[in-house]
């Protein structure tokens, strides 16, 4: 944390906003490294290494290695080189201590950087030798692994602070001292060589899945964002948000939320997002009436949520692809509704704050259109975009068969034509800049020319989304093609604009575009240093868990603490994520908590009869890992916002956490109501779920803010919370009125299968043993197989049953059968079978909830009208008194 965030006068609430230099230093110290050598040769060398890292990542992501037949690296080799770059840049860019020199690189850091890079690259340099002796390291291997782990831990301390390093060291010590541990923590132990091999020379530890995701996916998305920002897209998104929303009540705060959501495409860092958008939005929010703490809190709440907003989410989202075993498209589909309604609720919270203080928006240069006209134009725009998307989809469907192997070149040519057309439109607009927030008069730009001035920035985002969602390419390849287009735009946008504006200074504009490209490539690499180090160090923890089996021990411990209660388990997981997130970056926090607790939550859910999808658990951990950037007393995003606003960082953090309650509530809801994640939901149902969930979230925001149409009474606040809960989870009440399942005796299982339709799902409670031989009871969903009789359907489901009086025992499970997929195994006892039955639709619970909402709305409408009348009467009386006083001054 920089000195800006730790200044002693920050707690007084009267501190001055930080300068731009201080803010840049804050971002550098946390994201890109705070060292800036004055020696030109050293600075150039660091820049060239960062540039080489970006070019290497582009090379391995492209089809070029396979086309030219050289430079092809396997996963282990690419991870090794990736980590070598990260360690080298860490020791060169991050000082060891606060008092360490910033203007030059000490000799010891040169040694650490070179030796650390060699140790990381060891797997690449000696790959063939290592592959010939797997699991049998020699003395040199062990020495390199030992030095490499030590230097990786030092690099972690430099780039991310001591918490992650300490956690990794604890797991390492556990590997070595397992025999001496008390009670259930004891394990048989392993030799020094075995631990070194597990952690450094295999893909179970440092060079495991997490580092592979960093190398294969995350780097390209971070690089794409850096290039998009260098091109000017960040400034464009802020301008568009302000031009559209700035004139509303509390408009700058609403614009801050929207611009931060769009900037989330560019920056995967909460702190960088706060600084990028907050420099403009926070002073403007203060100008229209927000306090320093509330202005900073709004920016924090919107910036932090940028990591959960599809289509480009935080680095942990790409890890879910590997850990959960689903495509990135599926991750985005599951995350879209919670993220969207969270942002909508934050806009509504800002609106309620503005209504409380009767805030006004900023002036516009032109009179805004009526709301109905604006909504109609927006709807028309959405329809046109959808029609255009369908047209492009079918056009590409015709081009690919016709052009065959040349279809890629044809599509690229079409993209260039579209880009040039957009550049012509954009070049005809004036160079609009955001008004200086510190100037005495702030005037918003006109929406139309503002939107048209940067339409070409949207093209690479569309390419990225298209490749991810329509073409279903891998995340790495999708980001590669979008980055290629972004590089082309950076090199050509300024020369094209100059030509279309009749300026013809091609030499200068081409040089400027090339310099911006180099800056973007270097910035993207430096932004990746912390992520690369974090994923590698988290691999130490994952490797220790796989080597020692401590995951099962911790699962037992957690289950004992939670007393087998799923809700308590979720609360425990949320608190653990928040605590670890105070010191760990989001990615490392996600890896640690999900590796340890995700399987436990799924198991506890099965035991309590709730089938929790694995993606829901991983998103739960992801959400609370992000929340740690807000949570006081260590939330760095809150310190960054306070540095801009001049407010108290702790108070800013508490207000931001209060605003973020909506985000903290969502994970608990989608664990118990997976409709919010669009699991087993069609398009029509998905739209309905989105509308209802949005209403519920707005009501939750109104309840927690104490204001809807006017100030809530106490019972109204509780009623709004009850309504919101009912809309979010109507099945909680309806299942008690009309249970959806009917339980049958195990002895009747043959008849139960005969009565069920093939393809239907039966919920079976089983009594068996877990992986270590302990007895447990859990619920498993079994799909009924095909067949005419009950016996045939049981057999096609993969079950062989043994009937012993009233007991029904599983005597065999077919390979790759529905029964095996459900977790059934030999010798388990079937305790009960639940069959889905006809029941009242849970949506009926919406009726009493909406009726109660209507009552509250009517009561508050009446109070608001009365308050308005009283205010008008008070203003009129004051005016009359002032007039009488002016006519008869002697009355004073």
PDB file of N, CA, C and O in Angstrom, residues 376-390:
ATOM      1  N   UNK A 376     -38.114   4.736 -26.287  1.00  0.00           N
ATOM      2  CA  UNK A 376     -38.482   4.191 -27.592  1.00  0.00           C
ATOM      3  C   UNK A 376     -37.274   4.128 -28.518  1.00  0.00           C
ATOM      4  O   UNK A 376     -37.080   3.156 -29.253  1.00  0.00           O
ATOM      5  N   UNK A 377     -36.450   5.174 -28.475  1.00  0.00           N
ATOM      6  CA  UNK A 377     -35.252   5.171 -29.316  1.00  0.00           C
ATOM      7  C   UNK A 377     -34.272   4.078 -28.875  1.00  0.00           C
ATOM      8  O   UNK A 377     -33.634   3.425 -29.699  1.00  0.00           O
ATOM      9  N   UNK A 378     -34.181   3.874 -27.574  1.00  0.00           N
ATOM     10  CA  UNK A 378     -33.308   2.812 -27.065  1.00  0.00           C
ATOM     11  C   UNK A 378     -33.810   1.446 -27.520  1.00  0.00           C
ATOM     12  O   UNK A 378     -33.029   0.594 -27.959  1.00  0.00           O
ATOM     13  N   UNK A 379     -35.131   1.237 -27.397  1.00  0.00           N
ATOM     14  CA  UNK A 379     -35.701  -0.045 -27.822  1.00  0.00           C
ATOM     15  C   UNK A 379     -35.476  -0.268 -29.315  1.00  0.00           C
ATOM     16  O   UNK A 379     -35.150  -1.375 -29.753  1.00  0.00           O
ATOM     17  N   UNK A 380     -35.636   0.800 -30.097  1.00  0.00           N
ATOM     18  CA  UNK A 380     -35.396   0.689 -31.530  1.00  0.00           C
ATOM     19  C   UNK A 380     -33.934   0.334 -31.811  1.00  0.00           C
ATOM     20  O   UNK A 380     -33.635  -0.491 -32.684  1.00  0.00           O
ATOM     21  N   UNK A 381     -33.034   0.938 -31.049  1.00  0.00           N
ATOM     22  CA  UNK A 381     -31.616   0.627 -31.209  1.00  0.00           C
ATOM     23  C   UNK A 381     -31.316  -0.823 -30.899  1.00  0.00           C
ATOM     24  O   UNK A 381     -30.543  -1.477 -31.609  1.00  0.00           O
ATOM     25  N   UNK A 382     -31.942  -1.341 -29.823  1.00  0.00           N
ATOM     26  CA  UNK A 382     -31.738  -2.745 -29.466  1.00  0.00           C
ATOM     27  C   UNK A 382     -32.238  -3.666 -30.572  1.00  0.00           C
ATOM     28  O   UNK A 382     -31.573  -4.643 -30.953  1.00  0.00           O
ATOM     29  N   UNK A 383     -33.410  -3.342 -31.128  1.00  0.00           N
ATOM     30  CA  UNK A 383     -33.960  -4.157 -32.210  1.00  0.00           C
ATOM     31  C   UNK A 383     -33.043  -4.137 -33.426  1.00  0.00           C
ATOM     32  O   UNK A 383     -32.763  -5.174 -34.046  1.00  0.00           O
ATOM     33  N   UNK A 384     -32.539  -2.945 -33.775  1.00  0.00           N
ATOM     34  CA  UNK A 384     -31.641  -2.843 -34.929  1.00  0.00           C
ATOM     35  C   UNK A 384     -30.349  -3.627 -34.702  1.00  0.00           C
ATOM     36  O   UNK A 384     -29.838  -4.287 -35.619  1.00  0.00           O
ATOM     37  N   UNK A 385     -29.814  -3.559 -33.474  1.00  0.00           N
ATOM     38  CA  UNK A 385     -28.592  -4.325 -33.168  1.00  0.00           C
ATOM     39  C   UNK A 385     -28.858  -5.821 -33.286  1.00  0.00           C
ATOM     40  O   UNK A 385     -28.034  -6.579 -33.834  1.00  0.00           O
ATOM     41  N   UNK A 386     -30.007  -6.281 -32.792  1.00  0.00           N
ATOM     42  CA  UNK A 386     -30.343  -7.704 -32.891  1.00  0.00           C
ATOM     43  C   UNK A 386     -30.486  -8.130 -34.353  1.00  0.00           C
ATOM     44  O   UNK A 386     -29.990  -9.196 -34.760  1.00  0.00           O
ATOM     45  N   UNK A 387     -31.168  -7.290 -35.157  1.00  0.00           N
ATOM     46  CA  UNK A 387     -31.309  -7.611 -36.580  1.00  0.00           C
ATOM     47  C   UNK A 387     -29.953  -7.647 -37.263  1.00  0.00           C
ATOM     48  O   UNK A 387     -29.685  -8.524 -38.100  1.00  0.00           O
ATOM     49  N   UNK A 388     -29.088  -6.699 -36.913  1.00  0.00           N
ATOM     50  CA  UNK A 388     -27.751  -6.676 -37.496  1.00  0.00           C
ATOM     51  C   UNK A 388     -26.965  -7.928 -37.100  1.00  0.00           C
ATOM     52  O   UNK A 388     -26.257  -8.524 -37.921  1.00  0.00           O
ATOM     53  N   UNK A 389     -27.106  -8.338 -35.822  1.00  0.00           N
ATOM     54  CA  UNK A 389     -26.407  -9.537 -35.364  1.00  0.00           C
ATOM     55  C   UNK A 389     -26.878 -10.778 -36.116  1.00  0.00           C
ATOM     56  O   UNK A 389     -26.067 -11.611 -36.551  1.00  0.00           O
ATOM     57  N   UNK A 390     -28.196 -10.889 -36.311  1.00  0.00           N
ATOM     58  CA  UNK A 390     -28.715 -12.020 -37.077  1.00  0.00           C
ATOM     59  C   UNK A 390     -28.224 -11.981 -38.519  1.00  0.00           C
ATOM     60  O   UNK A 390     -27.866 -13.003 -39.103  1.00  0.00           O
TER      61      UNK A 390
END
